[in-house]
Amino acid sequence: MASLTPGFRGRGAARDDSGRLPPGQHLVEGFPVLSAGPTPRVPEGSWRFTLETPDGTARRWTWREFMDLPQERPTVDIHCVTRWSKYDTTWVGVSVDTLLDGIDTSAKFALARCHGGYTTNVPLADVTGGKAWIVHTYDGEPLPAAHGGPARLLIPHLYFWKSAKWVRGLRLLDRDEPGFWESAGYHDYGDPWREQRYSWA
Ligand SMILES: Nc1nc2c(c(=O)[nH]1)N[C@H]1C(S)=C(S)[C@@H](COP(=O)(O)O)O[C@H]1N2
Ligand SMILES: [Mo]
């Protein structure tokens, strides 16, 4: 019989042996808030989401139009570059595939733009194919402003800085353009399984 070694418990969470925890991460109980600046307050009535393509075409949704789009309910693990992870987080929102439906574009990259000025860049392939959502509900409740409400991007397979809070649009680009943390030395791509934390590492 295997016995539990006390040293295998750390930081208040059980050691994970399921293969779900990326290297260098530990599980947290709560839901930490990490914001680079003050929390913007965006009323749903003035909220808009804009999708721009490289040729200058734009699609725009009001809150009500957005809520009328098909809604999905992803349950996903999230991984922050500051080394906390959280399993089975539950969200409601619109798949980025739904927003791009019918758009024919040469773009290979996307830049998420937020209230407050934060940006983050991703290859377009990483927000399509059922991999990313614009979410407005967390754990059955409207997304709190501190966590990006009224709506944030959710890209669970990349480090959580890519999941832009208070998102107001996606700009599709032919060329990659670094976002806020990517310009400050975070990794351009940010794969937790390859520990792509910083560009100098
Ligand atoms: N607009 C915006 N989005 C953001 C951030 C931010 O500062 N501003 N921080 C990022 C970082 S570094 C992380 S780890 C997550 C934290 O999300 P949380 O506060 O809901 O845990 O949001 C990401 N999205
Ligand atoms: Mo972060």
PDB file of C-alpha atoms and ligand atoms in Angstrom:
ATOM      1  CA  MET A   1       0.000   0.000   0.000  1.00  0.00           C
ATOM      2  CA  ALA A   2       1.236   3.435  -0.863  1.00  0.00           C
ATOM      3  CA  SER A   3       1.324   5.920   1.970  1.00  0.00           C
ATOM      4  CA  LEU A   4       0.928   9.670   1.790  1.00  0.00           C
ATOM      5  CA  THR A   5       4.131  11.559   2.308  1.00  0.00           C
ATOM      6  CA  PRO A   6       3.523  14.840   4.138  1.00  0.00           C
ATOM      7  CA  GLY A   7       6.077  16.575   1.951  1.00  0.00           C
ATOM      8  CA  PHE A   8       3.847  15.964  -1.042  1.00  0.00           C
ATOM      9  CA  ARG A   9       1.319  18.444   0.272  1.00  0.00           C
ATOM     10  CA  GLY A  10       2.159  22.050  -0.315  1.00  0.00           C
ATOM     11  CA  ARG A  11       0.586  25.502  -0.456  1.00  0.00           C
ATOM     12  CA  GLY A  12      -2.710  24.233   0.936  1.00  0.00           C
ATOM     13  CA  ALA A  13      -3.587  22.039  -2.001  1.00  0.00           C
ATOM     14  CA  ALA A  14      -3.107  18.344  -2.539  1.00  0.00           C
ATOM     15  CA  ARG A  15      -0.396  17.251  -4.889  1.00  0.00           C
ATOM     16  CA  ASP A  16      -1.858  16.452  -8.239  1.00  0.00           C
ATOM     17  CA  ASP A  17      -1.109  13.156  -9.916  1.00  0.00           C
ATOM     18  CA  SER A  18      -3.768  13.171 -12.605  1.00  0.00           C
ATOM     19  CA  GLY A  19      -1.592  14.742 -15.296  1.00  0.00           C
ATOM     20  CA  ARG A  20      -3.799  17.803 -15.416  1.00  0.00           C
ATOM     21  CA  LEU A  21      -1.398  20.166 -13.672  1.00  0.00           C
ATOM     22  CA  PRO A  22       1.150  21.818 -15.984  1.00  0.00           C
ATOM     23  CA  PRO A  23       4.771  21.968 -14.767  1.00  0.00           C
ATOM     24  CA  GLY A  24       5.558  24.523 -12.073  1.00  0.00           C
ATOM     25  CA  GLN A  25       1.888  25.107 -11.170  1.00  0.00           C
ATOM     26  CA  HIS A  26      -0.066  24.511  -7.937  1.00  0.00           C
ATOM     27  CA  LEU A  27      -3.820  24.424  -7.276  1.00  0.00           C
ATOM     28  CA  VAL A  28      -5.599  27.294  -5.512  1.00  0.00           C
ATOM     29  CA  GLU A  29      -8.869  27.172  -3.586  1.00  0.00           C
ATOM     30  CA  GLY A  30     -10.177  30.668  -4.301  1.00  0.00           C
ATOM     31  CA  PHE A  31     -10.094  32.734  -7.449  1.00  0.00           C
ATOM     32  CA  PRO A  32      -7.236  35.265  -7.291  1.00  0.00           C
ATOM     33  CA  VAL A  33      -7.664  38.632  -8.999  1.00  0.00           C
ATOM     34  CA  LEU A  34      -4.766  39.861 -11.141  1.00  0.00           C
ATOM     35  CA  SER A  35      -5.203  43.208 -12.842  1.00  0.00           C
ATOM     36  CA  ALA A  36      -2.531  45.546 -14.149  1.00  0.00           C
ATOM     37  CA  GLY A  37      -4.627  48.643 -13.391  1.00  0.00           C
ATOM     38  CA  PRO A  38      -7.920  49.835 -11.930  1.00  0.00           C
ATOM     39  CA  THR A  39     -11.103  47.869 -12.601  1.00  0.00           C
ATOM     40  CA  PRO A  40     -13.145  49.498 -15.381  1.00  0.00           C
ATOM     41  CA  ARG A  41     -16.902  49.694 -14.785  1.00  0.00           C
ATOM     42  CA  VAL A  42     -18.710  49.003 -18.045  1.00  0.00           C
ATOM     43  CA  PRO A  43     -22.519  49.028 -17.916  1.00  0.00           C
ATOM     44  CA  GLU A  44     -24.143  46.375 -20.094  1.00  0.00           C
ATOM     45  CA  GLY A  45     -26.217  49.108 -21.790  1.00  0.00           C
ATOM     46  CA  SER A  46     -23.144  50.785 -23.241  1.00  0.00           C
ATOM     47  CA  TRP A  47     -21.163  47.582 -23.814  1.00  0.00           C
ATOM     48  CA  ARG A  48     -20.267  46.812 -27.440  1.00  0.00           C
ATOM     49  CA  PHE A  49     -18.138  44.085 -28.929  1.00  0.00           C
ATOM     50  CA  THR A  50     -16.297  44.868 -32.167  1.00  0.00           C
ATOM     51  CA  LEU A  51     -14.636  42.416 -34.525  1.00  0.00           C
ATOM     52  CA  GLU A  52     -12.305  44.050 -37.053  1.00  0.00           C
ATOM     53  CA  THR A  53     -10.649  42.367 -40.023  1.00  0.00           C
ATOM     54  CA  PRO A  54      -7.432  43.517 -41.749  1.00  0.00           C
ATOM     55  CA  ASP A  55      -9.408  44.901 -44.702  1.00  0.00           C
ATOM     56  CA  GLY A  56     -11.230  47.291 -42.371  1.00  0.00           C
ATOM     57  CA  THR A  57     -14.526  45.438 -42.121  1.00  0.00           C
ATOM     58  CA  ALA A  58     -16.100  45.590 -38.665  1.00  0.00           C
ATOM     59  CA  ARG A  59     -18.882  43.629 -37.016  1.00  0.00           C
ATOM     60  CA  ARG A  60     -20.450  44.989 -33.885  1.00  0.00           C
ATOM     61  CA  TRP A  61     -22.774  43.568 -31.231  1.00  0.00           C
ATOM     62  CA  THR A  62     -24.655  45.266 -28.418  1.00  0.00           C
ATOM     63  CA  TRP A  63     -25.093  43.386 -25.140  1.00  0.00           C
ATOM     64  CA  ARG A  64     -28.576  42.243 -26.132  1.00  0.00           C
ATOM     65  CA  GLU A  65     -27.431  41.111 -29.571  1.00  0.00           C
ATOM     66  CA  PHE A  66     -24.546  39.257 -27.942  1.00  0.00           C
ATOM     67  CA  MET A  67     -26.844  37.480 -25.502  1.00  0.00           C
ATOM     68  CA  ASP A  68     -29.041  36.406 -28.432  1.00  0.00           C
ATOM     69  CA  LEU A  69     -26.123  34.543 -30.011  1.00  0.00           C
ATOM     70  CA  PRO A  70     -25.791  30.798 -29.312  1.00  0.00           C
ATOM     71  CA  GLN A  71     -24.377  30.361 -25.801  1.00  0.00           C
ATOM     72  CA  GLU A  72     -21.917  27.652 -24.746  1.00  0.00           C
ATOM     73  CA  ARG A  73     -21.000  26.376 -21.282  1.00  0.00           C
ATOM     74  CA  PRO A  74     -17.312  25.504 -21.136  1.00  0.00           C
ATOM     75  CA  THR A  75     -15.892  23.800 -18.038  1.00  0.00           C
ATOM     76  CA  VAL A  76     -12.129  24.248 -18.175  1.00  0.00           C
ATOM     77  CA  ASP A  77      -8.892  24.260 -16.187  1.00  0.00           C
ATOM     78  CA  ILE A  78      -7.084  27.619 -16.019  1.00  0.00           C
ATOM     79  CA  HIS A  79      -3.388  28.299 -15.435  1.00  0.00           C
ATOM     80  CA  CYS A  80      -1.885  31.635 -14.387  1.00  0.00           C
ATOM     81  CA  VAL A  81       1.741  32.441 -15.148  1.00  0.00           C
ATOM     82  CA  THR A  82       2.149  33.354 -11.435  1.00  0.00           C
ATOM     83  CA  ARG A  83       1.845  29.564 -10.901  1.00  0.00           C
ATOM     84  CA  TRP A  84      -1.698  29.047  -9.652  1.00  0.00           C
ATOM     85  CA  SER A  85      -4.085  26.754 -11.473  1.00  0.00           C
ATOM     86  CA  LYS A  86      -7.760  26.066 -10.971  1.00  0.00           C
ATOM     87  CA  TYR A  87      -9.657  23.019 -12.218  1.00  0.00           C
ATOM     88  CA  ASP A  88     -13.178  22.785 -13.614  1.00  0.00           C
ATOM     89  CA  THR A  89     -14.031  26.481 -13.790  1.00  0.00           C
ATOM     90  CA  THR A  90     -17.497  26.890 -15.324  1.00  0.00           C
ATOM     91  CA  TRP A  91     -18.433  29.688 -17.698  1.00  0.00           C
ATOM     92  CA  VAL A  92     -21.168  30.752 -20.088  1.00  0.00           C
ATOM     93  CA  GLY A  93     -20.435  32.695 -23.233  1.00  0.00           C
ATOM     94  CA  VAL A  94     -20.171  32.879 -26.995  1.00  0.00           C
ATOM     95  CA  SER A  95     -17.598  30.897 -28.927  1.00  0.00           C
ATOM     96  CA  VAL A  96     -15.223  33.058 -30.979  1.00  0.00           C
ATOM     97  CA  ASP A  97     -16.130  30.704 -33.857  1.00  0.00           C
ATOM     98  CA  THR A  98     -19.678  32.065 -33.687  1.00  0.00           C
ATOM     99  CA  LEU A  99     -18.413  35.647 -33.987  1.00  0.00           C
ATOM    100  CA  LEU A 100     -16.248  34.717 -36.976  1.00  0.00           C
ATOM    101  CA  ASP A 101     -18.969  32.733 -38.696  1.00  0.00           C
ATOM    102  CA  GLY A 102     -19.021  33.595 -42.408  1.00  0.00           C
ATOM    103  CA  ILE A 103     -15.958  35.830 -42.239  1.00  0.00           C
ATOM    104  CA  ASP A 104     -13.397  35.020 -44.896  1.00  0.00           C
ATOM    105  CA  THR A 105     -10.071  36.470 -43.841  1.00  0.00           C
ATOM    106  CA  SER A 106      -6.371  36.212 -44.596  1.00  0.00           C
ATOM    107  CA  ALA A 107      -5.605  37.115 -40.957  1.00  0.00           C
ATOM    108  CA  LYS A 108      -3.383  34.772 -38.953  1.00  0.00           C
ATOM    109  CA  PHE A 109      -3.371  36.683 -35.652  1.00  0.00           C
ATOM    110  CA  ALA A 110      -5.766  38.394 -33.302  1.00  0.00           C
ATOM    111  CA  LEU A 111      -5.292  41.202 -30.807  1.00  0.00           C
ATOM    112  CA  ALA A 112      -7.821  41.407 -27.983  1.00  0.00           C
ATOM    113  CA  ARG A 113      -8.600  44.978 -26.951  1.00  0.00           C
ATOM    114  CA  CYS A 114     -10.012  45.940 -23.572  1.00  0.00           C
ATOM    115  CA  HIS A 115     -11.548  48.783 -21.645  1.00  0.00           C
ATOM    116  CA  GLY A 116      -8.641  50.283 -19.694  1.00  0.00           C
ATOM    117  CA  GLY A 117      -6.193  49.790 -22.555  1.00  0.00           C
ATOM    118  CA  TYR A 118      -4.978  46.219 -21.923  1.00  0.00           C
ATOM    119  CA  THR A 119      -4.255  44.152 -25.015  1.00  0.00           C
ATOM    120  CA  THR A 120      -3.059  40.612 -25.670  1.00  0.00           C
ATOM    121  CA  ASN A 121      -2.144  38.801 -28.882  1.00  0.00           C
ATOM    122  CA  VAL A 122      -2.828  35.251 -30.031  1.00  0.00           C
ATOM    123  CA  PRO A 123      -2.622  33.305 -33.263  1.00  0.00           C
ATOM    124  CA  LEU A 124      -6.087  33.209 -34.812  1.00  0.00           C
ATOM    125  CA  ALA A 125      -5.868  29.399 -34.767  1.00  0.00           C
ATOM    126  CA  ASP A 126      -5.813  29.563 -30.953  1.00  0.00           C
ATOM    127  CA  VAL A 127      -9.170  31.323 -30.664  1.00  0.00           C
ATOM    128  CA  THR A 128     -10.935  29.238 -33.340  1.00  0.00           C
ATOM    129  CA  GLY A 129     -11.911  25.578 -33.475  1.00  0.00           C
ATOM    130  CA  GLY A 130     -13.762  25.593 -30.142  1.00  0.00           C
ATOM    131  CA  LYS A 131     -10.781  26.860 -28.127  1.00  0.00           C
ATOM    132  CA  ALA A 132     -11.948  30.316 -26.960  1.00  0.00           C
ATOM    133  CA  TRP A 133     -15.037  32.167 -25.805  1.00  0.00           C
ATOM    134  CA  ILE A 134     -16.240  35.600 -24.804  1.00  0.00           C
ATOM    135  CA  VAL A 135     -17.748  34.771 -21.406  1.00  0.00           C
ATOM    136  CA  HIS A 136     -20.128  36.775 -19.217  1.00  0.00           C
ATOM    137  CA  THR A 137     -21.030  34.232 -16.516  1.00  0.00           C
ATOM    138  CA  TYR A 138     -18.739  32.497 -14.035  1.00  0.00           C
ATOM    139  CA  ASP A 139     -19.860  29.736 -11.661  1.00  0.00           C
ATOM    140  CA  GLY A 140     -23.499  30.466 -12.479  1.00  0.00           C
ATOM    141  CA  GLU A 141     -23.312  34.194 -11.670  1.00  0.00           C
ATOM    142  CA  PRO A 142     -22.733  37.296 -13.786  1.00  0.00           C
ATOM    143  CA  LEU A 143     -18.975  37.719 -14.132  1.00  0.00           C
ATOM    144  CA  PRO A 144     -17.797  40.097 -11.357  1.00  0.00           C
ATOM    145  CA  ALA A 145     -16.089  43.278 -12.569  1.00  0.00           C
ATOM    146  CA  ALA A 146     -12.851  42.277 -10.812  1.00  0.00           C
ATOM    147  CA  HIS A 147     -12.720  39.151 -12.988  1.00  0.00           C
ATOM    148  CA  GLY A 148     -13.446  41.047 -16.187  1.00  0.00           C
ATOM    149  CA  GLY A 149     -17.206  41.584 -16.142  1.00  0.00           C
ATOM    150  CA  PRO A 150     -19.340  42.266 -17.952  1.00  0.00           C
ATOM    151  CA  ALA A 151     -17.375  40.069 -20.386  1.00  0.00           C
ATOM    152  CA  ARG A 152     -13.898  38.640 -20.831  1.00  0.00           C
ATOM    153  CA  LEU A 153     -12.048  36.470 -23.248  1.00  0.00           C
ATOM    154  CA  LEU A 154     -11.418  32.883 -22.125  1.00  0.00           C
ATOM    155  CA  ILE A 155      -8.554  30.966 -23.765  1.00  0.00           C
ATOM    156  CA  PRO A 156      -7.956  28.182 -21.246  1.00  0.00           C
ATOM    157  CA  HIS A 157      -5.179  26.325 -23.093  1.00  0.00           C
ATOM    158  CA  LEU A 158      -2.850  29.349 -22.803  1.00  0.00           C
ATOM    159  CA  TYR A 159      -1.623  31.123 -19.645  1.00  0.00           C
ATOM    160  CA  PHE A 160      -4.427  33.181 -18.162  1.00  0.00           C
ATOM    161  CA  TRP A 161      -2.953  36.590 -19.085  1.00  0.00           C
ATOM    162  CA  LYS A 162      -4.245  35.804 -22.606  1.00  0.00           C
ATOM    163  CA  SER A 163      -7.799  35.707 -21.210  1.00  0.00           C
ATOM    164  CA  ALA A 164      -8.376  39.445 -21.546  1.00  0.00           C
ATOM    165  CA  LYS A 165     -10.754  40.980 -19.006  1.00  0.00           C
ATOM    166  CA  TRP A 166     -13.237  43.761 -19.911  1.00  0.00           C
ATOM    167  CA  VAL A 167     -12.768  42.800 -23.523  1.00  0.00           C
ATOM    168  CA  ARG A 168     -14.317  45.143 -26.062  1.00  0.00           C
ATOM    169  CA  GLY A 169     -13.120  43.671 -29.305  1.00  0.00           C
ATOM    170  CA  LEU A 170     -10.899  41.459 -31.370  1.00  0.00           C
ATOM    171  CA  ARG A 171      -8.755  42.895 -34.143  1.00  0.00           C
ATOM    172  CA  LEU A 172      -7.698  40.344 -36.741  1.00  0.00           C
ATOM    173  CA  LEU A 173      -4.205  40.950 -38.087  1.00  0.00           C
ATOM    174  CA  ASP A 174      -2.037  39.632 -40.892  1.00  0.00           C
ATOM    175  CA  ARG A 175       1.054  40.119 -38.714  1.00  0.00           C
ATOM    176  CA  ASP A 176       1.569  39.361 -35.051  1.00  0.00           C
ATOM    177  CA  GLU A 177       1.520  42.399 -32.784  1.00  0.00           C
ATOM    178  CA  PRO A 178       2.589  42.008 -29.140  1.00  0.00           C
ATOM    179  CA  GLY A 179       0.065  42.960 -26.467  1.00  0.00           C
ATOM    180  CA  PHE A 180       0.566  44.553 -23.049  1.00  0.00           C
ATOM    181  CA  TRP A 181       2.449  41.785 -21.210  1.00  0.00           C
ATOM    182  CA  GLU A 182       4.008  40.387 -24.380  1.00  0.00           C
ATOM    183  CA  SER A 183       5.659  43.813 -24.930  1.00  0.00           C
ATOM    184  CA  ALA A 184       6.885  43.709 -21.315  1.00  0.00           C
ATOM    185  CA  GLY A 185       8.726  40.413 -21.736  1.00  0.00           C
ATOM    186  CA  TYR A 186       6.062  37.755 -21.304  1.00  0.00           C
ATOM    187  CA  HIS A 187       6.203  34.956 -23.837  1.00  0.00           C
ATOM    188  CA  ASP A 188       4.520  35.699 -27.156  1.00  0.00           C
ATOM    189  CA  TYR A 189       2.520  32.435 -27.124  1.00  0.00           C
ATOM    190  CA  GLY A 190       2.270  31.287 -23.482  1.00  0.00           C
ATOM    191  CA  ASP A 191       1.738  27.522 -23.502  1.00  0.00           C
ATOM    192  CA  PRO A 192       1.536  26.338 -19.848  1.00  0.00           C
ATOM    193  CA  TRP A 193       2.566  22.789 -20.804  1.00  0.00           C
ATOM    194  CA  ARG A 194       5.835  24.077 -22.262  1.00  0.00           C
ATOM    195  CA  GLU A 195       6.242  26.657 -19.463  1.00  0.00           C
ATOM    196  CA  GLN A 196       6.365  29.516 -21.944  1.00  0.00           C
ATOM    197  CA  ARG A 197       6.252  32.149 -19.203  1.00  0.00           C
ATOM    198  CA  TYR A 198       8.711  34.819 -20.280  1.00  0.00           C
ATOM    199  CA  SER A 199      10.441  35.604 -23.534  1.00  0.00           C
ATOM    200  CA  TRP A 200      13.872  35.608 -21.902  1.00  0.00           C
ATOM    201  CA  ALA A 201      13.407  32.088 -20.461  1.00  0.00           C
TER     202      ALA A 201
HETATM  203  N1  LIG B   1      -7.924  43.764 -19.292  1.00  0.00           N
HETATM  204  C1  LIG B   1      -7.115  42.994 -18.561  1.00  0.00           C
HETATM  205  N2  LIG B   1      -7.186  41.668 -18.729  1.00  0.00           N
HETATM  206  C2  LIG B   1      -6.389  40.857 -18.008  1.00  0.00           C
HETATM  207  C3  LIG B   1      -5.461  41.377 -17.091  1.00  0.00           C
HETATM  208  C4  LIG B   1      -5.404  42.777 -16.938  1.00  0.00           C
HETATM  209  O1  LIG B   1      -4.609  43.318 -16.167  1.00  0.00           O
HETATM  210  N3  LIG B   1      -6.261  43.557 -17.687  1.00  0.00           N
HETATM  211  N4  LIG B   1      -4.630  40.530 -16.390  1.00  0.00           N
HETATM  212  C5  LIG B   1      -4.387  39.226 -17.001  1.00  0.00           C
HETATM  213  C6  LIG B   1      -3.700  38.347 -16.104  1.00  0.00           C
HETATM  214  S1  LIG B   1      -2.037  38.582 -15.916  1.00  0.00           S
HETATM  215  C7  LIG B   1      -4.329  37.289 -15.535  1.00  0.00           C
HETATM  216  S2  LIG B   1      -3.478  36.128 -14.648  1.00  0.00           S
HETATM  217  C8  LIG B   1      -5.791  37.150 -15.596  1.00  0.00           C
HETATM  218  C9  LIG B   1      -6.356  37.172 -14.201  1.00  0.00           C
HETATM  219  O2  LIG B   1      -7.748  37.013 -14.250  1.00  0.00           O
HETATM  220  P1  LIG B   1      -8.519  37.034 -12.862  1.00  0.00           P
HETATM  221  O3  LIG B   1      -8.237  38.365 -12.203  1.00  0.00           O
HETATM  222  O4  LIG B   1      -9.949  36.829 -13.190  1.00  0.00           O
HETATM  223  O5  LIG B   1      -7.948  35.900 -12.046  1.00  0.00           O
HETATM  224  O6  LIG B   1      -6.414  38.175 -16.357  1.00  0.00           O
HETATM  225  C10 LIG B   1      -5.682  38.591 -17.476  1.00  0.00           C
HETATM  226  N5  LIG B   1      -6.490  39.513 -18.203  1.00  0.00           N
HETATM  227 MO    MO B   2      -1.222  36.696 -14.843  1.00  0.00          MO
END
